[in-house]
Amino acid sequence: MNPSRLTRLLIPVLGTGVILGVGAVAALKLLAQPAPDTAEHEPLPVATVSVAPADGYEERRRFAGTVSARRQSALGFDRGGRLLEVLVDDGDTVLAGELLARLDTARLAREREELQATLAGAEADLRLAELTRDRNRDLNRRGVASAQTVDETRLQAEAVAARVRQLQVAIDRVALELDRSLLHAPFDGVVVARLLDEGVVVDTGEPLLRLLEEAPPEARVGVPVSVARELAVGQRHTLLLNDRQIAAGVRAVLPAVDAATRTVTVVLDLPAGATAPDGALVHLLLAERIQSPGFWVPLSALTEGLRGLWTAYAL
C-alpha cells in the first residue's frame, strides 16, 4: 500500500476522534457544574369553612297579585232622565248618604201636584159618601129608608175610599221616582271617575260616578292549588308592597280555581297604615320547605366544572 494514501485515510479518523473527545470533555464539565437554585414559592392561603349535613332547605317563593278596595261601585240612577246637576268631581271624598247628583224632576213635581189635588177632591167625596151612608143607616133603623138604599150608599162610600187609596199609591209612586232621581253615596269613599256631565239624558243604571271605599284595602293574590291547601284564614304572611315588606292576615281562600290562570285567589287584609292605589302590584312571599339531603356551602366555594357542573374542593 502506498504510504501517502494510508496517511490520508488516518487523518479523517484521527480528526473525528479528537472532535468526539473534546465534546465528551465539554459534556462532563457541564454535568459537573452545580444546578442553578430554584426560587421557593410561598403556599397560596385559602379560606375554609366547616359544613354540616342538612336534610332540606327553605325556598322563598313570591306570587303576584293586586291591591283592591274592599268595596267599589259604578254609581248610576234607578231611572232615566236628564242629568240636572253633578255635585262632586274626581278625587272628592264623600260620606255615606251624601247627595252626589240629581236628575231633572220638573215633570214629576207637576204630576205629584195634580195627584195631590185629585186626592183632595176624592177625600171630600169620601167624607160625603160616609155621611150619606151613616144617615141612611139611621133612617133605616127608623123604618124610613130601605135596605137597598143603605147598601147603595155603603158601596158608594167603599168605592170612593178605594179611589182615595189608589191616588195615595200614585202619589207614593211619584215620591219614589223623585227619590230615585237623587244619587246618594252608598258608603264612605273617594270619587275616582266622573263619567258624565250635566245636560245629557241618562239611561237607567248608566254609570255616572265610580266610587272606591275609603278604608284599608285588601290584596288579592293567585297561588297554585297545592300552595292554597297550606293557607288558612287567620294566618299572617309577608307582602311586598312598594318595595316594603308588610305583614297581612289571610281573610279568605276562595274555593274556586280561576279558569284563565288556573290559580286560587287568596284575599289578605292590609294593615291600617298601608296605602296603595287600586290595582297596584303586590307580591305574597312564602317559604316552602324542600326535603333534599345535602350540604350548605357559600357561592365563593364553587368553581366551574365540566359539562355545566360546579365543583367544590374539600380538605
mmCIF file of C-alpha atoms in Angstrom:
data_model
loop_
_atom_site.group_PDB
_atom_site.id
_atom_site.type_symbol
_atom_site.label_atom_id
_atom_site.label_comp_id
_atom_site.label_asym_id
_atom_site.label_seq_id
_atom_site.Cartn_x
_atom_site.Cartn_y
_atom_site.Cartn_z
ATOM 1 C CA MET A 1 0.000 0.000 0.000
ATOM 2 C CA ASN A 2 1.165 3.431 -0.750
ATOM 3 C CA PRO A 3 2.257 5.196 2.490
ATOM 4 C CA SER A 4 0.893 8.541 1.410
ATOM 5 C CA ARG A 5 -2.559 7.065 0.829
ATOM 6 C CA LEU A 6 -2.558 5.493 4.308
ATOM 7 C CA THR A 7 -1.777 8.862 5.799
ATOM 8 C CA ARG A 8 -4.747 10.406 4.030
ATOM 9 C CA LEU A 9 -7.046 7.728 5.472
ATOM 10 C CA LEU A 10 -5.880 8.123 9.100
ATOM 11 C CA ILE A 11 -6.185 11.897 9.244
ATOM 12 C CA PRO A 12 -10.009 11.976 8.973
ATOM 13 C CA VAL A 13 -10.264 9.206 11.553
ATOM 14 C CA LEU A 14 -7.959 10.986 13.978
ATOM 15 C CA GLY A 15 -9.816 14.251 13.423
ATOM 16 C CA THR A 16 -13.117 12.661 14.234
ATOM 17 C CA GLY A 17 -11.720 11.138 17.414
ATOM 18 C CA VAL A 18 -10.369 14.493 18.534
ATOM 19 C CA ILE A 19 -13.756 16.146 17.999
ATOM 20 C CA LEU A 20 -15.548 13.393 19.930
ATOM 21 C CA GLY A 21 -13.062 13.657 22.753
ATOM 22 C CA VAL A 22 -13.455 17.400 23.026
ATOM 23 C CA GLY A 23 -17.302 17.087 23.041
ATOM 24 C CA ALA A 24 -17.201 14.450 25.757
ATOM 25 C CA VAL A 25 -14.955 16.607 27.933
ATOM 26 C CA ALA A 26 -17.310 19.582 27.483
ATOM 27 C CA ALA A 27 -20.325 17.464 28.405
ATOM 28 C CA LEU A 28 -18.567 16.185 31.511
ATOM 29 C CA LYS A 29 -17.769 19.727 32.568
ATOM 30 C CA LEU A 30 -21.419 20.745 32.161
ATOM 31 C CA LEU A 31 -22.590 17.797 34.218
ATOM 32 C CA ALA A 32 -20.060 18.604 36.881
ATOM 33 C CA GLN A 33 -21.368 22.179 37.297
ATOM 34 C CA PRO A 34 -23.937 22.621 40.170
ATOM 35 C CA ALA A 35 -27.640 23.128 39.154
ATOM 36 C CA PRO A 36 -28.971 26.687 39.482
ATOM 37 C CA ASP A 37 -31.031 27.406 42.595
ATOM 38 C CA THR A 38 -34.843 27.444 42.018
ATOM 39 C CA ALA A 39 -36.797 30.060 43.945
ATOM 40 C CA GLU A 40 -39.153 28.627 46.563
ATOM 41 C CA HIS A 41 -42.807 29.837 46.213
ATOM 42 C CA GLU A 42 -44.963 30.667 49.248
ATOM 43 C CA PRO A 43 -48.055 28.415 49.592
ATOM 44 C CA LEU A 44 -51.326 30.088 48.477
ATOM 45 C CA PRO A 45 -53.573 30.754 51.509
ATOM 46 C CA VAL A 46 -57.230 29.667 51.188
ATOM 47 C CA ALA A 47 -60.245 30.191 53.424
ATOM 48 C CA THR A 48 -62.061 27.113 54.677
ATOM 49 C CA VAL A 49 -65.433 26.566 56.277
ATOM 50 C CA SER A 50 -66.861 23.655 58.163
ATOM 51 C CA VAL A 51 -70.063 22.213 56.712
ATOM 52 C CA ALA A 52 -72.712 20.051 58.318
ATOM 53 C CA PRO A 53 -75.238 17.805 56.590
ATOM 54 C CA ALA A 54 -78.822 19.128 56.225
ATOM 55 C CA ASP A 55 -81.972 17.199 55.439
ATOM 56 C CA GLY A 56 -83.563 20.045 53.457
ATOM 57 C CA TYR A 57 -83.838 23.771 52.903
ATOM 58 C CA GLU A 58 -86.385 26.587 52.633
ATOM 59 C CA GLU A 59 -87.124 28.169 49.281
ATOM 60 C CA ARG A 60 -88.545 31.693 49.164
ATOM 61 C CA ARG A 61 -91.338 31.955 46.609
ATOM 62 C CA ARG A 62 -93.284 35.021 45.516
ATOM 63 C CA PHE A 63 -96.731 35.203 43.960
ATOM 64 C CA ALA A 64 -98.056 38.304 42.229
ATOM 65 C CA GLY A 65 -101.395 39.942 42.972
ATOM 66 C CA THR A 66 -103.109 43.318 43.052
ATOM 67 C CA VAL A 67 -104.349 45.772 45.648
ATOM 68 C CA SER A 68 -108.114 46.215 45.576
ATOM 69 C CA ALA A 69 -110.582 48.360 47.508
ATOM 70 C CA ARG A 70 -112.922 46.382 49.739
ATOM 71 C CA ARG A 71 -115.935 47.957 48.046
ATOM 72 C CA GLN A 72 -116.151 49.785 44.733
ATOM 73 C CA SER A 73 -119.211 50.808 42.787
ATOM 74 C CA ALA A 74 -120.097 52.296 39.424
ATOM 75 C CA LEU A 75 -122.959 54.515 40.556
ATOM 76 C CA GLY A 76 -125.977 55.313 38.378
ATOM 77 C CA PHE A 77 -129.623 56.318 38.728
ATOM 78 C CA ASP A 78 -132.502 53.859 39.176
ATOM 79 C CA ARG A 79 -134.413 55.689 36.436
ATOM 80 C CA GLY A 80 -133.627 57.527 33.229
ATOM 81 C CA GLY A 81 -133.844 61.251 32.709
ATOM 82 C CA ARG A 82 -131.935 64.428 32.007
ATOM 83 C CA LEU A 83 -128.929 64.966 34.249
ATOM 84 C CA LEU A 84 -129.517 68.253 36.060
ATOM 85 C CA GLU A 85 -126.564 68.532 38.432
ATOM 86 C CA VAL A 86 -123.416 66.661 39.482
ATOM 87 C CA LEU A 87 -122.204 67.821 42.891
ATOM 88 C CA VAL A 88 -118.823 66.015 43.054
ATOM 89 C CA ASP A 89 -115.746 65.649 40.913
ATOM 90 C CA ASP A 90 -112.726 63.360 40.581
ATOM 91 C CA GLY A 91 -110.817 62.944 43.833
ATOM 92 C CA ASP A 92 -113.589 64.218 46.119
ATOM 93 C CA THR A 93 -114.118 62.433 49.414
ATOM 94 C CA VAL A 94 -117.762 61.693 50.228
ATOM 95 C CA LEU A 95 -119.670 60.328 53.197
ATOM 96 C CA ALA A 96 -122.330 57.635 53.181
ATOM 97 C CA GLY A 97 -125.708 59.164 52.306
ATOM 98 C CA GLU A 98 -124.227 62.333 50.801
ATOM 99 C CA LEU A 99 -126.028 63.681 47.721
ATOM 100 C CA LEU A 100 -123.870 63.253 44.628
ATOM 101 C CA ALA A 101 -126.109 64.132 41.647
ATOM 102 C CA ARG A 102 -129.734 64.776 40.666
ATOM 103 C CA LEU A 103 -131.964 64.429 37.623
ATOM 104 C CA ASP A 104 -134.481 66.934 36.295
ATOM 105 C CA THR A 105 -137.729 66.320 38.228
ATOM 106 C CA ALA A 106 -139.942 69.146 36.921
ATOM 107 C CA ARG A 107 -142.363 66.739 35.222
ATOM 108 C CA LEU A 108 -142.620 64.556 38.309
ATOM 109 C CA ALA A 109 -143.260 67.577 40.503
ATOM 110 C CA ARG A 110 -146.190 68.683 38.333
ATOM 111 C CA GLU A 111 -147.583 65.149 38.291
ATOM 112 C CA ARG A 112 -147.417 64.992 42.067
ATOM 113 C CA GLU A 113 -149.272 68.314 42.382
ATOM 114 C CA GLU A 114 -152.034 67.050 40.084
ATOM 115 C CA LEU A 115 -152.396 63.838 42.044
ATOM 116 C CA GLN A 116 -152.494 65.704 45.337
ATOM 117 C CA ALA A 117 -155.276 67.954 44.017
ATOM 118 C CA THR A 118 -157.241 64.933 42.765
ATOM 119 C CA LEU A 119 -156.699 63.245 46.116
ATOM 120 C CA ALA A 120 -158.110 66.242 47.951
ATOM 121 C CA GLY A 121 -161.288 66.063 45.840
ATOM 122 C CA ALA A 122 -161.589 62.303 46.369
ATOM 123 C CA GLU A 123 -161.181 62.687 50.125
ATOM 124 C CA ALA A 124 -164.013 65.249 50.099
ATOM 125 C CA ASP A 125 -166.187 62.826 48.126
ATOM 126 C CA LEU A 126 -165.319 60.128 50.638
ATOM 127 C CA ARG A 127 -166.433 62.242 53.580
ATOM 128 C CA LEU A 128 -169.753 62.994 51.828
ATOM 129 C CA ALA A 129 -170.252 59.315 50.963
ATOM 130 C CA GLU A 130 -169.587 58.265 54.552
ATOM 131 C CA LEU A 131 -172.057 60.879 55.894
ATOM 132 C CA THR A 132 -174.742 59.708 53.429
ATOM 133 C CA ARG A 133 -174.129 56.098 54.406
ATOM 134 C CA ASP A 134 -174.392 56.827 58.121
ATOM 135 C CA ARG A 135 -177.576 58.931 57.604
ATOM 136 C CA ASN A 136 -179.286 56.193 55.589
ATOM 137 C CA ARG A 137 -178.398 53.625 58.251
ATOM 138 C CA ASP A 138 -180.052 55.800 60.864
ATOM 139 C CA LEU A 139 -183.104 56.278 58.652
ATOM 140 C CA ASN A 140 -183.269 52.529 58.037
ATOM 141 C CA ARG A 141 -183.374 51.868 61.785
ATOM 142 C CA ARG A 142 -186.303 54.276 61.986
ATOM 143 C CA GLY A 143 -188.013 52.484 59.127
ATOM 144 C CA VAL A 144 -187.822 55.420 56.731
ATOM 145 C CA ALA A 145 -185.019 54.298 54.349
ATOM 146 C CA SER A 146 -184.985 50.924 52.641
ATOM 147 C CA ALA A 147 -182.250 48.354 52.978
ATOM 148 C CA GLN A 148 -181.372 48.813 49.309
ATOM 149 C CA THR A 149 -180.673 52.500 49.869
ATOM 150 C CA VAL A 150 -178.404 51.638 52.782
ATOM 151 C CA ASP A 151 -176.470 49.122 50.666
ATOM 152 C CA GLU A 152 -176.086 51.564 47.780
ATOM 153 C CA THR A 153 -174.683 54.333 49.974
ATOM 154 C CA ARG A 154 -172.389 51.872 51.755
ATOM 155 C CA LEU A 155 -170.933 50.528 48.489
ATOM 156 C CA GLN A 156 -170.595 54.051 47.139
ATOM 157 C CA ALA A 157 -168.544 55.046 50.178
ATOM 158 C CA GLU A 158 -166.325 51.970 49.723
ATOM 159 C CA ALA A 159 -165.746 52.829 46.050
ATOM 160 C CA VAL A 160 -164.726 56.372 46.908
ATOM 161 C CA ALA A 161 -162.414 55.044 49.641
ATOM 162 C CA ALA A 162 -160.749 52.744 47.108
ATOM 163 C CA ARG A 163 -160.287 55.712 44.798
ATOM 164 C CA VAL A 164 -158.589 57.610 47.628
ATOM 165 C CA ARG A 165 -156.201 54.706 48.311
ATOM 166 C CA GLN A 166 -155.380 54.481 44.599
ATOM 167 C CA LEU A 167 -154.456 58.152 44.489
ATOM 168 C CA GLN A 168 -152.333 57.788 47.608
ATOM 169 C CA VAL A 169 -150.450 54.902 45.964
ATOM 170 C CA ALA A 170 -149.914 57.015 42.849
ATOM 171 C CA ILE A 171 -148.524 59.854 44.950
ATOM 172 C CA ASP A 172 -146.199 57.418 46.746
ATOM 173 C CA ARG A 173 -145.002 56.138 43.363
ATOM 174 C CA VAL A 174 -144.186 59.672 42.227
ATOM 175 C CA ALA A 175 -142.382 60.285 45.524
ATOM 176 C CA LEU A 176 -140.346 57.139 44.885
ATOM 177 C CA GLU A 177 -139.480 58.363 41.405
ATOM 178 C CA LEU A 178 -138.404 61.684 42.885
ATOM 179 C CA ASP A 179 -136.202 59.861 45.370
ATOM 180 C CA ARG A 180 -134.710 57.743 42.606
ATOM 181 C CA SER A 181 -133.825 60.962 40.806
ATOM 182 C CA LEU A 182 -131.293 61.699 43.554
ATOM 183 C CA LEU A 183 -127.987 59.811 43.675
ATOM 184 C CA HIS A 184 -126.537 59.258 47.160
ATOM 185 C CA ALA A 185 -123.231 57.746 48.249
ATOM 186 C CA PRO A 186 -123.735 54.160 49.470
ATOM 187 C CA PHE A 187 -120.606 54.259 51.654
ATOM 188 C CA ASP A 188 -117.707 56.491 52.660
ATOM 189 C CA GLY A 189 -115.327 56.705 49.748
ATOM 190 C CA VAL A 190 -113.416 58.630 47.116
ATOM 191 C CA VAL A 191 -114.706 59.543 43.664
ATOM 192 C CA VAL A 192 -112.151 58.175 41.191
ATOM 193 C CA ALA A 193 -114.035 58.895 37.970
ATOM 194 C CA ARG A 194 -116.766 61.287 36.842
ATOM 195 C CA LEU A 195 -118.135 59.811 33.642
ATOM 196 C CA LEU A 196 -120.962 62.186 32.636
ATOM 197 C CA ASP A 197 -121.723 65.896 32.817
ATOM 198 C CA GLU A 198 -124.884 67.956 33.158
ATOM 199 C CA GLY A 199 -127.375 68.086 30.318
ATOM 200 C CA VAL A 200 -127.092 64.542 28.982
ATOM 201 C CA VAL A 201 -130.015 62.139 29.091
ATOM 202 C CA VAL A 202 -129.001 59.049 31.027
ATOM 203 C CA ASP A 203 -130.492 55.576 30.887
ATOM 204 C CA THR A 204 -131.479 53.505 33.877
ATOM 205 C CA GLY A 205 -128.345 52.152 35.547
ATOM 206 C CA GLU A 206 -125.925 54.001 33.256
ATOM 207 C CA PRO A 207 -122.680 54.624 35.235
ATOM 208 C CA LEU A 208 -122.214 58.234 36.284
ATOM 209 C CA LEU A 209 -119.562 58.044 39.020
ATOM 210 C CA ARG A 210 -117.037 55.433 40.125
ATOM 211 C CA LEU A 211 -116.594 55.270 43.884
ATOM 212 C CA LEU A 212 -113.948 53.429 45.928
ATOM 213 C CA GLU A 213 -114.418 52.777 49.624
ATOM 214 C CA GLU A 214 -112.158 54.839 51.845
ATOM 215 C CA ALA A 215 -110.890 52.037 54.065
ATOM 216 C CA PRO A 216 -107.754 49.897 54.336
ATOM 217 C CA PRO A 217 -107.603 47.990 51.042
ATOM 218 C CA GLU A 218 -107.131 44.278 50.530
ATOM 219 C CA ALA A 219 -104.726 42.230 48.442
ATOM 220 C CA ARG A 220 -105.878 39.524 46.044
ATOM 221 C CA VAL A 221 -103.145 37.066 45.106
ATOM 222 C CA GLY A 222 -103.353 33.996 42.889
ATOM 223 C CA VAL A 223 -101.497 30.910 44.140
ATOM 224 C CA PRO A 224 -101.303 27.295 42.888
ATOM 225 C CA VAL A 225 -103.780 24.820 44.315
ATOM 226 C CA SER A 226 -101.007 22.985 46.182
ATOM 227 C CA VAL A 227 -99.993 26.210 47.944
ATOM 228 C CA ALA A 228 -103.592 27.209 48.694
ATOM 229 C CA ARG A 229 -104.069 23.971 50.651
ATOM 230 C CA GLU A 230 -101.399 25.141 53.112
ATOM 231 C CA LEU A 231 -103.056 28.523 53.754
ATOM 232 C CA ALA A 232 -105.786 29.109 56.317
ATOM 233 C CA VAL A 233 -107.887 32.028 57.479
ATOM 234 C CA GLY A 234 -106.132 33.978 60.232
ATOM 235 C CA GLN A 235 -102.579 33.165 59.186
ATOM 236 C CA ARG A 236 -100.222 36.111 58.778
ATOM 237 C CA HIS A 237 -97.789 36.306 55.890
ATOM 238 C CA THR A 238 -95.396 38.819 54.380
ATOM 239 C CA LEU A 239 -96.386 41.014 51.455
ATOM 240 C CA LEU A 240 -94.029 43.059 49.319
ATOM 241 C CA LEU A 241 -95.721 46.388 48.564
ATOM 242 C CA ASN A 242 -93.957 49.492 47.257
ATOM 243 C CA ASP A 243 -90.571 47.820 47.873
ATOM 244 C CA ARG A 244 -91.511 47.416 51.529
ATOM 245 C CA GLN A 245 -92.383 44.249 53.416
ATOM 246 C CA ILE A 246 -95.571 44.337 55.491
ATOM 247 C CA ALA A 247 -97.492 41.731 57.471
ATOM 248 C CA ALA A 248 -101.012 40.868 56.296
ATOM 249 C CA GLY A 249 -103.615 38.417 57.538
ATOM 250 C CA VAL A 250 -105.438 35.886 55.382
ATOM 251 C CA ARG A 251 -109.157 36.777 55.305
ATOM 252 C CA ALA A 252 -110.343 34.210 52.778
ATOM 253 C CA VAL A 253 -109.146 31.467 50.461
ATOM 254 C CA LEU A 254 -111.695 31.365 47.672
ATOM 255 C CA PRO A 255 -112.979 27.843 46.902
ATOM 256 C CA ALA A 256 -112.637 28.157 43.129
ATOM 257 C CA VAL A 257 -109.896 27.937 40.503
ATOM 258 C CA ASP A 258 -109.586 30.811 38.063
ATOM 259 C CA ALA A 259 -110.273 29.475 34.586
ATOM 260 C CA ALA A 260 -107.670 31.735 32.949
ATOM 261 C CA THR A 261 -104.733 31.460 35.390
ATOM 262 C CA ARG A 262 -105.566 28.077 36.999
ATOM 263 C CA THR A 263 -104.840 29.594 40.414
ATOM 264 C CA VAL A 264 -106.776 30.025 43.642
ATOM 265 C CA THR A 265 -107.359 33.590 44.861
ATOM 266 C CA VAL A 266 -106.209 34.401 48.393
ATOM 267 C CA VAL A 267 -107.626 37.570 49.990
ATOM 268 C CA LEU A 268 -105.420 39.296 52.578
ATOM 269 C CA ASP A 269 -106.236 42.308 54.774
ATOM 270 C CA LEU A 270 -103.645 45.063 54.557
ATOM 271 C CA PRO A 271 -102.772 46.871 57.813
ATOM 272 C CA ALA A 272 -104.310 50.269 58.509
ATOM 273 C CA GLY A 273 -101.108 52.149 57.682
ATOM 274 C CA ALA A 274 -100.652 50.527 54.278
ATOM 275 C CA THR A 275 -101.745 52.753 51.419
ATOM 276 C CA ALA A 276 -101.604 51.900 47.736
ATOM 277 C CA PRO A 277 -103.611 52.864 44.671
ATOM 278 C CA ASP A 278 -106.286 50.486 43.478
ATOM 279 C CA GLY A 279 -104.760 47.931 41.131
ATOM 280 C CA ALA A 280 -101.183 48.331 42.439
ATOM 281 C CA LEU A 281 -98.904 45.307 42.156
ATOM 282 C CA VAL A 282 -98.234 43.297 45.314
ATOM 283 C CA HIS A 283 -96.293 40.075 45.958
ATOM 284 C CA LEU A 284 -97.006 37.381 48.533
ATOM 285 C CA LEU A 285 -93.761 35.950 49.975
ATOM 286 C CA LEU A 286 -93.942 32.337 51.160
ATOM 287 C CA ALA A 287 -91.260 29.963 52.439
ATOM 288 C CA GLU A 288 -91.550 26.387 51.177
ATOM 289 C CA ARG A 289 -89.654 23.533 52.847
ATOM 290 C CA ILE A 290 -87.808 21.346 50.326
ATOM 291 C CA GLN A 291 -86.790 17.914 51.650
ATOM 292 C CA SER A 292 -83.441 17.166 49.997
ATOM 293 C CA PRO A 293 -80.288 15.996 51.864
ATOM 294 C CA GLY A 294 -77.059 17.880 51.196
ATOM 295 C CA PHE A 295 -74.617 20.496 52.456
ATOM 296 C CA TRP A 296 -74.697 24.288 52.506
ATOM 297 C CA VAL A 297 -71.584 25.996 51.138
ATOM 298 C CA PRO A 298 -71.011 29.649 50.172
ATOM 299 C CA LEU A 299 -71.112 30.581 46.493
ATOM 300 C CA SER A 300 -67.454 31.628 46.684
ATOM 301 C CA ALA A 301 -66.543 27.974 47.338
ATOM 302 C CA LEU A 302 -67.860 26.886 43.931
ATOM 303 C CA THR A 303 -65.830 26.813 40.753
ATOM 304 C CA GLU A 304 -66.942 25.961 37.265
ATOM 305 C CA GLY A 305 -66.501 22.322 36.377
ATOM 306 C CA LEU A 306 -67.037 20.203 33.299
ATOM 307 C CA ARG A 307 -70.241 19.936 31.300
ATOM 308 C CA GLY A 308 -72.020 22.728 33.117
ATOM 309 C CA LEU A 309 -71.391 21.315 36.597
ATOM 310 C CA TRP A 310 -69.979 23.120 39.613
ATOM 311 C CA THR A 311 -67.116 21.861 41.762
ATOM 312 C CA ALA A 312 -66.261 22.404 45.439
ATOM 313 C CA TYR A 313 -62.864 21.475 46.896
ATOM 314 C CA ALA A 314 -62.725 19.568 50.195
ATOM 315 C CA LEU A 315 -59.714 19.394 52.528
#
